[in-house]
PDB file of C-alpha atoms in Angstrom:
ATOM      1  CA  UNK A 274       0.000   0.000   0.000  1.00 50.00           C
ATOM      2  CA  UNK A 275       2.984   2.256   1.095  1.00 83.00           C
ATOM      3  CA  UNK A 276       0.702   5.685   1.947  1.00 97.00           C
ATOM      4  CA  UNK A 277       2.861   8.681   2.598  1.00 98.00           C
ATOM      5  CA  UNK A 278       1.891   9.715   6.208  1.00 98.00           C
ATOM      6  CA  UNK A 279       1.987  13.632   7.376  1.00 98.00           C
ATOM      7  CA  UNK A 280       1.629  15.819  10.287  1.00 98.00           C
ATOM      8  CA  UNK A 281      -0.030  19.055  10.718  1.00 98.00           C
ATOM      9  CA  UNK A 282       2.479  22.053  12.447  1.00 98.00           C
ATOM     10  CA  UNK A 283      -0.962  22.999  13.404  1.00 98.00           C
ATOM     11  CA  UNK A 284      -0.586  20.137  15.830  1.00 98.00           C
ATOM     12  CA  UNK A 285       3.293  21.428  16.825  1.00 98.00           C
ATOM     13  CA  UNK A 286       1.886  24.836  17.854  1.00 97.00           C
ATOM     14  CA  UNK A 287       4.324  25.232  20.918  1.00 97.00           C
ATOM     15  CA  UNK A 288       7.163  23.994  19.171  1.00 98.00           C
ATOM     16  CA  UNK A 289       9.832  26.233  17.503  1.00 98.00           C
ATOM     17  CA  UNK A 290       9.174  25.039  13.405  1.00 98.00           C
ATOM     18  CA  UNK A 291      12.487  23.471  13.087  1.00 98.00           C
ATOM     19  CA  UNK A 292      12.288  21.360  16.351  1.00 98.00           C
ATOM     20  CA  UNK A 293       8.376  20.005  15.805  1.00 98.00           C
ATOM     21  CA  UNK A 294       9.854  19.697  11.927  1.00 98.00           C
ATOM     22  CA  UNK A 295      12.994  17.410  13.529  1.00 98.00           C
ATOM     23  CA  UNK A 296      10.490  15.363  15.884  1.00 98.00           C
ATOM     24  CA  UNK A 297       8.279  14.748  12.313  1.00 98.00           C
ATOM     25  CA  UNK A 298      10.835  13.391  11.008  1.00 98.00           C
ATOM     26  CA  UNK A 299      12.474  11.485  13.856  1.00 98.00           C
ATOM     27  CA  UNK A 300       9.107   9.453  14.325  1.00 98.00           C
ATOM     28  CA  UNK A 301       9.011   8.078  10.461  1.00 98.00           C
ATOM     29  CA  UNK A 302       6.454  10.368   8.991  1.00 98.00           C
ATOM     30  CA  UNK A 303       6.920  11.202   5.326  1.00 98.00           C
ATOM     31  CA  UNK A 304       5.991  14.829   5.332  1.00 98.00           C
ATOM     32  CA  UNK A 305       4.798  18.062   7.289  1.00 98.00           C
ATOM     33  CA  UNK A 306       1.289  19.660   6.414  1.00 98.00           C
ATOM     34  CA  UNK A 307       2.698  23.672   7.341  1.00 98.00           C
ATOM     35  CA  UNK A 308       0.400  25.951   8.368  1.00 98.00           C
ATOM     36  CA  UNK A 309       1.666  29.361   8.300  1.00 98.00           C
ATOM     37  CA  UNK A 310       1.477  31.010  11.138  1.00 98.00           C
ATOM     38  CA  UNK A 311       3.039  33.400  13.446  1.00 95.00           C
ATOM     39  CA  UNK A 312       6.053  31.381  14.607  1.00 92.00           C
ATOM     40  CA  UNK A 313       5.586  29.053  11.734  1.00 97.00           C
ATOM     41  CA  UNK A 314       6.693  30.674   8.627  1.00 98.00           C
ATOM     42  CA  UNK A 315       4.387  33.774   9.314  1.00 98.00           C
ATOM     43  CA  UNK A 316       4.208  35.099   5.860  1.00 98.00           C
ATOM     44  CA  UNK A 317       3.668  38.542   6.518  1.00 98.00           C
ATOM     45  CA  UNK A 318       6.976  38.748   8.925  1.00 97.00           C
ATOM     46  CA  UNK A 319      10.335  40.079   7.465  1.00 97.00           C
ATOM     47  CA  UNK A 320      13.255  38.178   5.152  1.00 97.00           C
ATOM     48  CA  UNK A 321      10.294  35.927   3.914  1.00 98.00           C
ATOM     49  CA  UNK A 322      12.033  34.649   0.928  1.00 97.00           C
ATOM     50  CA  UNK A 323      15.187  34.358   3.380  1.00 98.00           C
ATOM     51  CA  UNK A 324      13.384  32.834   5.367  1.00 98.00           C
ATOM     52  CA  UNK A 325      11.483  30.066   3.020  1.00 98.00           C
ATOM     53  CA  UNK A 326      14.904  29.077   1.477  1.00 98.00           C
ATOM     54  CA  UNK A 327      16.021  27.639   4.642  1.00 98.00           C
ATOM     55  CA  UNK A 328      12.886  25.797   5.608  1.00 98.00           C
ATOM     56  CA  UNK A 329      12.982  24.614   2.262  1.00 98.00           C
ATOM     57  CA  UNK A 330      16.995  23.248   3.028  1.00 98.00           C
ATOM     58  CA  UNK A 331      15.980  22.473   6.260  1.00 98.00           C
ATOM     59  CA  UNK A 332      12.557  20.143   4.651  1.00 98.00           C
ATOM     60  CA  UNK A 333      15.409  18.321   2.017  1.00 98.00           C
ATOM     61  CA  UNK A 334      17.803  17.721   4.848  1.00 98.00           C
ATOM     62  CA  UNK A 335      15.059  15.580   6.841  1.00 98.00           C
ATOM     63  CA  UNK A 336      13.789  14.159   3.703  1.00 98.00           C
ATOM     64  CA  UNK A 337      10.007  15.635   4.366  1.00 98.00           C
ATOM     65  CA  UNK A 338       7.605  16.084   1.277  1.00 98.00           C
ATOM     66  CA  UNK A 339       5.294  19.190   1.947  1.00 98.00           C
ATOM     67  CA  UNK A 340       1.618  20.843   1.666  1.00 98.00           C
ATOM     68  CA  UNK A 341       0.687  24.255   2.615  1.00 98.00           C
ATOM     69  CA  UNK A 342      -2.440  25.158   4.852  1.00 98.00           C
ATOM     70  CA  UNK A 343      -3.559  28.498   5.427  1.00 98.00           C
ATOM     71  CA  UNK A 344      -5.938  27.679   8.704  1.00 97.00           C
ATOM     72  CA  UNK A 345      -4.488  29.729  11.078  1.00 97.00           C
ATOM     73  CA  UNK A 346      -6.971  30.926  13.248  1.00 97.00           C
ATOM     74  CA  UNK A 347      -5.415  34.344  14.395  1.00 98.00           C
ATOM     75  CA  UNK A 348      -2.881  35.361  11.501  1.00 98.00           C
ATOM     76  CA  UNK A 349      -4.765  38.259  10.082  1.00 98.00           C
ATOM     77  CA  UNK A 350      -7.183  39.602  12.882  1.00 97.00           C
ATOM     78  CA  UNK A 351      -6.342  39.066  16.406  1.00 97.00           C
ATOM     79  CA  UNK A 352      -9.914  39.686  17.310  1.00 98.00           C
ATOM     80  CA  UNK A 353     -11.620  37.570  14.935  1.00 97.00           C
ATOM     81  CA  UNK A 354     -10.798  33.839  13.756  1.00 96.00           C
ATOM     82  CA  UNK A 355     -10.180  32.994  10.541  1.00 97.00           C
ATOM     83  CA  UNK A 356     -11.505  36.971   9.579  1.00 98.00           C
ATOM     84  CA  UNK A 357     -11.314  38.193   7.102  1.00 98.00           C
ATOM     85  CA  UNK A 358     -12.191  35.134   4.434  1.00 98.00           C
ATOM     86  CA  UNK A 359     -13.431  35.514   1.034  1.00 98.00           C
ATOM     87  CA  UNK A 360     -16.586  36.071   1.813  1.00 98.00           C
ATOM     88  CA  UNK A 361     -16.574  39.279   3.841  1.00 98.00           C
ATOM     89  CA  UNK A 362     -16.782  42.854   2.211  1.00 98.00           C
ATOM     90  CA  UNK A 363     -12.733  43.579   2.206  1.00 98.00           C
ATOM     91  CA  UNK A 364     -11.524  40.296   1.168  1.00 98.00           C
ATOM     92  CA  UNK A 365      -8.216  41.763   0.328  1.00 98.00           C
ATOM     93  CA  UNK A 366      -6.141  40.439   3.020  1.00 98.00           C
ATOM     94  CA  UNK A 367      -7.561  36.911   2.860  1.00 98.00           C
ATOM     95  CA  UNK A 368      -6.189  37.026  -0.545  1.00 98.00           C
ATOM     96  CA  UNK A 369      -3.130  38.951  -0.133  1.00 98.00           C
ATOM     97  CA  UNK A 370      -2.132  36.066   2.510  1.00 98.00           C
ATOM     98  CA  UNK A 371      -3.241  33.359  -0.471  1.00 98.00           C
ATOM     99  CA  UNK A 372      -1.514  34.644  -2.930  1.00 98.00           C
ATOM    100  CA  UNK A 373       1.426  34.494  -0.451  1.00 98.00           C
ATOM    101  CA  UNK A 374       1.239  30.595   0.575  1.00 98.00           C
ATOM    102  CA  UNK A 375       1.049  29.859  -3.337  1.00 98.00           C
ATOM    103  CA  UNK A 376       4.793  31.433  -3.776  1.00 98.00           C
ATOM    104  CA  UNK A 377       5.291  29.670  -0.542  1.00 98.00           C
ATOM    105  CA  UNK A 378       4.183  26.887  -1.999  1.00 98.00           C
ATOM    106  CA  UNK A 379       6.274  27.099  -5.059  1.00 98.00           C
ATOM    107  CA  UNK A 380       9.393  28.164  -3.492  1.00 98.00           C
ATOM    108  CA  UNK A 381       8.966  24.888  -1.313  1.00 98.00           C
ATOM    109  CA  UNK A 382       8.035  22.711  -4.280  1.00 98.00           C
ATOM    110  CA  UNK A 383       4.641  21.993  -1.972  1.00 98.00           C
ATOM    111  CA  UNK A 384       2.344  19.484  -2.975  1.00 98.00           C
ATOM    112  CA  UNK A 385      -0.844  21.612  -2.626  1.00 98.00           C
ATOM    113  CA  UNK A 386      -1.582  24.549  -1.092  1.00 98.00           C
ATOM    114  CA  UNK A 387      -5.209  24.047   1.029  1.00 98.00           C
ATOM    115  CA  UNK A 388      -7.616  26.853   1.990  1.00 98.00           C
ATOM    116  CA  UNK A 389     -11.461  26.877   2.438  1.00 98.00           C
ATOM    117  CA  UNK A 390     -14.258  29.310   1.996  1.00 98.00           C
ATOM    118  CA  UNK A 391     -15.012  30.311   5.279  1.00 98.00           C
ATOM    119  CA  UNK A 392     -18.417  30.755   7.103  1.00 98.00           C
ATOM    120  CA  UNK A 393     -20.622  33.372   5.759  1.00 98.00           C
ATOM    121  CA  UNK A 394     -20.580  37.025   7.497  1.00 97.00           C
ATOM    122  CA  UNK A 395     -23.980  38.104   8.923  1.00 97.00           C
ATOM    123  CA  UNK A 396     -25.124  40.387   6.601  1.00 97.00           C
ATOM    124  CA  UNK A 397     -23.988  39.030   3.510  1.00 97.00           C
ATOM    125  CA  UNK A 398     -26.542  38.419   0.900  1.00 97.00           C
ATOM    126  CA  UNK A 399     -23.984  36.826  -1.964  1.00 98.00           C
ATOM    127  CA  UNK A 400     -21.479  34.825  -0.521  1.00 98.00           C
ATOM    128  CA  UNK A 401     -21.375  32.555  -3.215  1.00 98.00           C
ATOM    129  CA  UNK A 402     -20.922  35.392  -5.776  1.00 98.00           C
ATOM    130  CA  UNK A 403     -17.507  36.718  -3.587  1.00 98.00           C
ATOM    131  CA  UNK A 404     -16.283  32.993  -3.031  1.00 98.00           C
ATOM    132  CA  UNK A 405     -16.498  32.049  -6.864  1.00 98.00           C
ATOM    133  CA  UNK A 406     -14.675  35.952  -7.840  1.00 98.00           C
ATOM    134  CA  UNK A 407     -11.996  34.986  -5.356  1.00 98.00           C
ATOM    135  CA  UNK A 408     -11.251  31.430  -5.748  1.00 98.00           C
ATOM    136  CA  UNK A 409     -11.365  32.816 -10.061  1.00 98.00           C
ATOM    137  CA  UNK A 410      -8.585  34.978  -8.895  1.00 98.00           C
ATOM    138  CA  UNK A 411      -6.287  32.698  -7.250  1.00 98.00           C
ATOM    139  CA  UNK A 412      -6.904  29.539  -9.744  1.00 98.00           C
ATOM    140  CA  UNK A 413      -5.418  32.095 -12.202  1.00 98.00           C
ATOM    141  CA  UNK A 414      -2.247  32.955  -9.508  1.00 98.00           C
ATOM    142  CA  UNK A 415      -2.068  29.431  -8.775  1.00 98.00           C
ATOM    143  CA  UNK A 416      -1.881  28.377 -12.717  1.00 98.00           C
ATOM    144  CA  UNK A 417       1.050  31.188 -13.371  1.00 98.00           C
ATOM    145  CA  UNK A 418       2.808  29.840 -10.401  1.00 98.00           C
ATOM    146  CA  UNK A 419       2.892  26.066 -11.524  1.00 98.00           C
ATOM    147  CA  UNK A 420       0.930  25.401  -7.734  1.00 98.00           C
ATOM    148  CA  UNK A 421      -1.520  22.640  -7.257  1.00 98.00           C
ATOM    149  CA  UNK A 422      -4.421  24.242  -5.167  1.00 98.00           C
ATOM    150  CA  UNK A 423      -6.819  21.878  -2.784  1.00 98.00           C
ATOM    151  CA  UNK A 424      -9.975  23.274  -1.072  1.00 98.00           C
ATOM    152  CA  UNK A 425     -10.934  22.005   1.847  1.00 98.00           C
ATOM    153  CA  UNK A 426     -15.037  21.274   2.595  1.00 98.00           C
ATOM    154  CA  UNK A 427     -15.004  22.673   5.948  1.00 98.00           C
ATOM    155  CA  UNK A 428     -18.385  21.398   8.300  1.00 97.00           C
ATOM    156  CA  UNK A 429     -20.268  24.432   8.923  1.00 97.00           C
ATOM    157  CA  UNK A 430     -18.423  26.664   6.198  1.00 98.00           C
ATOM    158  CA  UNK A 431     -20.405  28.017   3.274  1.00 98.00           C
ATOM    159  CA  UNK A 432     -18.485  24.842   1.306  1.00 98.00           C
ATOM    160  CA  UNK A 433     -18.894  22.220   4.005  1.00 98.00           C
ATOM    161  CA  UNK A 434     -19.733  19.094   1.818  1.00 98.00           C
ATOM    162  CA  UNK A 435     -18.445  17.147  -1.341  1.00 98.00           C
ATOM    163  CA  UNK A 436     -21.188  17.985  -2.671  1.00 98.00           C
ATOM    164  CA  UNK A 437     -20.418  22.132  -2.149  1.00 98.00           C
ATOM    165  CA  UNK A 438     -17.224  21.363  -3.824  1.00 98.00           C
ATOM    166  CA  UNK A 439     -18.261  19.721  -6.954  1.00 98.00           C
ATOM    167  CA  UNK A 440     -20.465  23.266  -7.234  1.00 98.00           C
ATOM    168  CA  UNK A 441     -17.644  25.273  -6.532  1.00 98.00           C
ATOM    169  CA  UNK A 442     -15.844  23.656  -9.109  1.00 98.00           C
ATOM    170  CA  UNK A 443     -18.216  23.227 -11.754  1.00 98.00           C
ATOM    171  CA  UNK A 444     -19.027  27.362 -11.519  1.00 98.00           C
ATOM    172  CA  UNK A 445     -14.598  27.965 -11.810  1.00 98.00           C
ATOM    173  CA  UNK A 446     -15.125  26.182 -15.262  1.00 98.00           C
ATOM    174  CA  UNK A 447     -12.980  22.843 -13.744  1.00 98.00           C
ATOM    175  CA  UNK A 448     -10.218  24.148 -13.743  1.00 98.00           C
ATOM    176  CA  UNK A 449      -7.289  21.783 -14.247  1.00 95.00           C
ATOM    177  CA  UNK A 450      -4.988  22.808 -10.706  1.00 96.00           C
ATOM    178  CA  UNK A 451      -8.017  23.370  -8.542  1.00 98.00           C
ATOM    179  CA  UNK A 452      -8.771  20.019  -6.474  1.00 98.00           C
ATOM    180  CA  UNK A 453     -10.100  18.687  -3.303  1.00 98.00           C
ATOM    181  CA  UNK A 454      -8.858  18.715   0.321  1.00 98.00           C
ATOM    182  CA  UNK A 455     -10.533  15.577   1.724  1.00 98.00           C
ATOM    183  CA  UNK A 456     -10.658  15.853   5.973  1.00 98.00           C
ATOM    184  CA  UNK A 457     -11.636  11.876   6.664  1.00 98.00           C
ATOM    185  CA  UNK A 458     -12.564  13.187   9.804  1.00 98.00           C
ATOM    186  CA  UNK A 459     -15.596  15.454   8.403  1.00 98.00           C
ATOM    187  CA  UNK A 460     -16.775  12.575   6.337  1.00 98.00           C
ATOM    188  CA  UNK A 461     -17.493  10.792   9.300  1.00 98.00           C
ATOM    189  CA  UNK A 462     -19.002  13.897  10.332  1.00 98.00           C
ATOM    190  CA  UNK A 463     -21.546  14.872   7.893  1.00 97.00           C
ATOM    191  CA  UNK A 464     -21.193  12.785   4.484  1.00 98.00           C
ATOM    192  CA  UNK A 465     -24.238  10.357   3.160  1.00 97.00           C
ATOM    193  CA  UNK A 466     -21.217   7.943   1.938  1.00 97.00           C
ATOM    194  CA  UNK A 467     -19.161   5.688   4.082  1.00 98.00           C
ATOM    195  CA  UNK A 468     -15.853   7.319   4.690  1.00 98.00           C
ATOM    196  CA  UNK A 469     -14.114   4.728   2.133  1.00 98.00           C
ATOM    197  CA  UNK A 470     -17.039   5.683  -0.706  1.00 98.00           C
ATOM    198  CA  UNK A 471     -16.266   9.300  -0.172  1.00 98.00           C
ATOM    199  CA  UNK A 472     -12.523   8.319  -0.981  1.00 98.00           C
ATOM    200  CA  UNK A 473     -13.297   7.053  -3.877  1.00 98.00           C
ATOM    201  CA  UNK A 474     -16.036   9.090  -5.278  1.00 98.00           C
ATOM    202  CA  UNK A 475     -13.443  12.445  -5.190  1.00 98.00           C
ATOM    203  CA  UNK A 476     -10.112   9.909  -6.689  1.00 97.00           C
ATOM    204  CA  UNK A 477     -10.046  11.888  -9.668  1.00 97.00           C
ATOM    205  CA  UNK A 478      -9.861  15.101  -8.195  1.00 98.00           C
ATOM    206  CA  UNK A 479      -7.871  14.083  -4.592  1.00 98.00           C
ATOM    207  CA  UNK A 480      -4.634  16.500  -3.816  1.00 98.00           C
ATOM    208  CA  UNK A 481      -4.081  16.864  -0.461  1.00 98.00           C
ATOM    209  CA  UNK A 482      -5.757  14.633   2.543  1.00 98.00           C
ATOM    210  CA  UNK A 483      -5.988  15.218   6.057  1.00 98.00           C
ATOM    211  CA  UNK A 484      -6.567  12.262   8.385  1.00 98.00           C
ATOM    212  CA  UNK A 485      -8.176  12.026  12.289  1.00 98.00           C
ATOM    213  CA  UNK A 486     -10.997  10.315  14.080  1.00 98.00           C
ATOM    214  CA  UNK A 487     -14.316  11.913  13.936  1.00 98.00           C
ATOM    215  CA  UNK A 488     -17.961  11.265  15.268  1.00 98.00           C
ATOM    216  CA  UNK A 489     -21.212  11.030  13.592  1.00 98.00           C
ATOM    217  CA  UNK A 490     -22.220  15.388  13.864  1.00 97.00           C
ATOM    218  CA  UNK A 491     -19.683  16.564  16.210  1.00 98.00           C
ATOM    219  CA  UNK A 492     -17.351  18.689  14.207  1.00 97.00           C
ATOM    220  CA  UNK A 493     -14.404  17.851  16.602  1.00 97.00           C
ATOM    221  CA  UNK A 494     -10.744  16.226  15.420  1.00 97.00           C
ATOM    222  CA  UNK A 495     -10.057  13.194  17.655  1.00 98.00           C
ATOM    223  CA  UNK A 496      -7.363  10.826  18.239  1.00 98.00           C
ATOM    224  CA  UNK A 497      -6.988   7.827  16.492  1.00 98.00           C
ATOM    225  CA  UNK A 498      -9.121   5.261  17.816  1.00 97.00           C
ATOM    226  CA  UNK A 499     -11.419   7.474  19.959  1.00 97.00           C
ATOM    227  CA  UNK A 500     -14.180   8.687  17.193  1.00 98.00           C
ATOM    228  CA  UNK A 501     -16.153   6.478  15.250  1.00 98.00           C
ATOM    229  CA  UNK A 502     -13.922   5.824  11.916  1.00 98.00           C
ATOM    230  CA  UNK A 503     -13.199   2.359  11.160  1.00 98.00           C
ATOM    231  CA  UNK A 504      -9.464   3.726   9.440  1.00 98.00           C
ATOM    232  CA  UNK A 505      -8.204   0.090   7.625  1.00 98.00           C
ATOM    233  CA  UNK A 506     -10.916   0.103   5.275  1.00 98.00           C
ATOM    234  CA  UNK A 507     -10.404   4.214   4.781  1.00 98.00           C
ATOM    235  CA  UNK A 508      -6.694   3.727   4.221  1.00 98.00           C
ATOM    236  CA  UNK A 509      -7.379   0.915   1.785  1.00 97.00           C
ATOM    237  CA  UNK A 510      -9.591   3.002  -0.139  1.00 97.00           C
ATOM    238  CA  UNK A 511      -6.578   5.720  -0.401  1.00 97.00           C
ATOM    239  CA  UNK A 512      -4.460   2.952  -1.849  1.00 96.00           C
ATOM    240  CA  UNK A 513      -6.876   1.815  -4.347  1.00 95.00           C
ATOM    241  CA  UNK A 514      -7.631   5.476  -5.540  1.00 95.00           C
ATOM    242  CA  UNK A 515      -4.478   6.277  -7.052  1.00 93.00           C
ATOM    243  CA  UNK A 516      -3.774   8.819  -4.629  1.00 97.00           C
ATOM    244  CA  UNK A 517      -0.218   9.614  -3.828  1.00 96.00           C
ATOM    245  CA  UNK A 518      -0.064  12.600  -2.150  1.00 97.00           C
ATOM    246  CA  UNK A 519       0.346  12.796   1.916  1.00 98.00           C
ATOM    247  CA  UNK A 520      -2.348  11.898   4.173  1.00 98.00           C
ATOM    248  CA  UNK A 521      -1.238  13.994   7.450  1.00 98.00           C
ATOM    249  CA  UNK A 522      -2.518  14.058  10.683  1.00 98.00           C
ATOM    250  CA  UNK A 523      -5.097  16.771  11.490  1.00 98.00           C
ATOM    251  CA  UNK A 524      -4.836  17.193  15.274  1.00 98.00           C
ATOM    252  CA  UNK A 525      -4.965  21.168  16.068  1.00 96.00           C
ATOM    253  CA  UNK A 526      -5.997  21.146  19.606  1.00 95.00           C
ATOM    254  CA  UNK A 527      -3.191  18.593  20.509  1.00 96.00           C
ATOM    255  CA  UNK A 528      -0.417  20.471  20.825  1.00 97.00           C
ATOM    256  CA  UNK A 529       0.213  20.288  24.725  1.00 97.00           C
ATOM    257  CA  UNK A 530       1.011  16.878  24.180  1.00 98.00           C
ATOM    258  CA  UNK A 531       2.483  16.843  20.275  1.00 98.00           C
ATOM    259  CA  UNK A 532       5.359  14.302  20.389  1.00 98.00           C
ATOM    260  CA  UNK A 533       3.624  11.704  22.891  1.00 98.00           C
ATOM    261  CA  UNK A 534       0.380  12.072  20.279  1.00 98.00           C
ATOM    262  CA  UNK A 535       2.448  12.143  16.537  1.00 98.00           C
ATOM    263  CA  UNK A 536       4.118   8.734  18.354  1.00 98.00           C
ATOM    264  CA  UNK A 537       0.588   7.381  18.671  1.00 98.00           C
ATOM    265  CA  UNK A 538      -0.512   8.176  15.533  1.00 98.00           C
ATOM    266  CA  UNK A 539       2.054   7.169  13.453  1.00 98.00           C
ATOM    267  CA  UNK A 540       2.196   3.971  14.989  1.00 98.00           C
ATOM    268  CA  UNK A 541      -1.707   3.657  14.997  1.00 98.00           C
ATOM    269  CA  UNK A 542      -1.848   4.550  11.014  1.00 98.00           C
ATOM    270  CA  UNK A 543       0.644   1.938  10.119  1.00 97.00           C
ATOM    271  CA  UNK A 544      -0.831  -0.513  11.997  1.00 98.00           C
ATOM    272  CA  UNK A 545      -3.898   0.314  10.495  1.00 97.00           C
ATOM    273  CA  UNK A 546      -2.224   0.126   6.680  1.00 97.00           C
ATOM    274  CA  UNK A 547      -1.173  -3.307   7.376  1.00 96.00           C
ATOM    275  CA  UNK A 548      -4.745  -4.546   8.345  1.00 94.00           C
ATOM    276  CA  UNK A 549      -6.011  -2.765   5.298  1.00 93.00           C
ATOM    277  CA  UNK A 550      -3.659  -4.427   3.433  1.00 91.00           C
ATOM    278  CA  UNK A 551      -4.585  -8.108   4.673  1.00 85.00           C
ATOM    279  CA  UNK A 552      -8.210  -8.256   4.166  1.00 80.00           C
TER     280      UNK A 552
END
């Protein structure tokens, strides 16, 4: 099967990048899923390209593959999360920070950069319009910059479903770089499919996966083996698709314990591979 296992930085939060990027790499896991964020990479901070050449020495040296996320919850409004998205009426740092993780992403030869839609501002009567204009704008940035981009169906986001996506995608024209950013986790959550059939129904269009345990309606990222998600048959279903890309661990609010819980996983998804693979 041989699946190319991640880890979210968003899951290294109180490490310095280069030590939670050493520990990654210490514990067997194929690549880093980077979020940018203040001490990790912040993109708006000084010496940027200075800074993204070493990272990008410092990713070769370890032998770590990369994506880039752009869920940082704080980055561009201390006040608000996530704000402002695409959706609200000055979108222009939301994109300004976009267009900046897709020459991230190029500089660091990145698999995919990720990013979602956000949830819609109260007030707003055409979110879809603004979403569409935006994500138009960056397909086109993302095209000239030879970058792979994967949104991300986000549970309780104006895109929150598969089904949201194929819309989303369909209205851009299909364009050729713009994929999907599969979270098993939120299939579990709110999909009609099985996890596995959800897999498989979005193979053709799979760039960038995030992995974690999940229960039925609770929109809450879990350790392995404490949600719901039966993962051999999931991981088989990876295999099968064609997909090559990382799968990386999606645990955000487990950062006070980030080695002890990366150890876990790791050992949890390989173990997990192997039953796949026997049945």
């Amino acid at each position: 099967m041989s699946i190319r296992f991640g880890y979210g930085t968003n899951g290294f939060a109180n490490h310095r990048l280069t030590d939670a990027l050493a520990v990654i790499a210490d514990l067997g896991y194929d690549g880093v899923a980077l979020t940018l964020d203040h001490d990790h990479l912040d993109p708006f901070a000084p010496d940027l390209a200075r800074r993204t050449d070493e990272l990008a020495a410092t990713l070769d040296r370890l032998g770590l593959s990369v994506v880039v996320e752009t869920g940082a919850r704080y980055l561009l409004d201390p006040w608000h999360k996530h704000a402002p998205t695409l959706l609200h009426d000055d979108p222009a740092k939301r994109l300004e920070f976009l267009r900046r993780a897709i020459r991230i992403g190029a500089d660091l030869d990145a698999e995919a950069v990720s990013f979602w839609s956000g949830i819609t501002p109260a007030g707003v009567t055409d979110p879809w319009e603004r979403l569409v204009r935006g994500c138009a704008e960056l397909v086109g940035f993302a095209a000239d910059a030879g970058v792979t981009l994967g949104f991300e169906p986000e549970p309780g986001m104006l895109v929150d479903d598969i089904a949201a996506w194929r819309r989303l995608h369909a209205d851009l024209g299909a364009p050729p770089g713009f994929g999907i950013t599969l979270d098993i986790g939120h299939c579990r959550c709110l999909e009609p499919l099985p996890v596995p059939e959800c897999v498989l129904a979005v193979a053709d269009h799979l760039v960038n996966v995030q992995i974690d345990d999940m229960r039925r309606g609770v929109h809450e990222h879990l350790e392995f083996g404490t949600g719901e998600i039966d993962f051999p048959p999931v991981l088989r279903a990876l295999a099968e698709s064609g997909y090559r890309g990382l799968v990386a661990v999606e645990l955000p609010r487990h950062s006070h314990a980030a080695p002890t819980v990366a150890a876990h996983s790791i050992e949890f998804l390989r173990k997990a591979e192997r039953a796949g693979e026997a049945t």
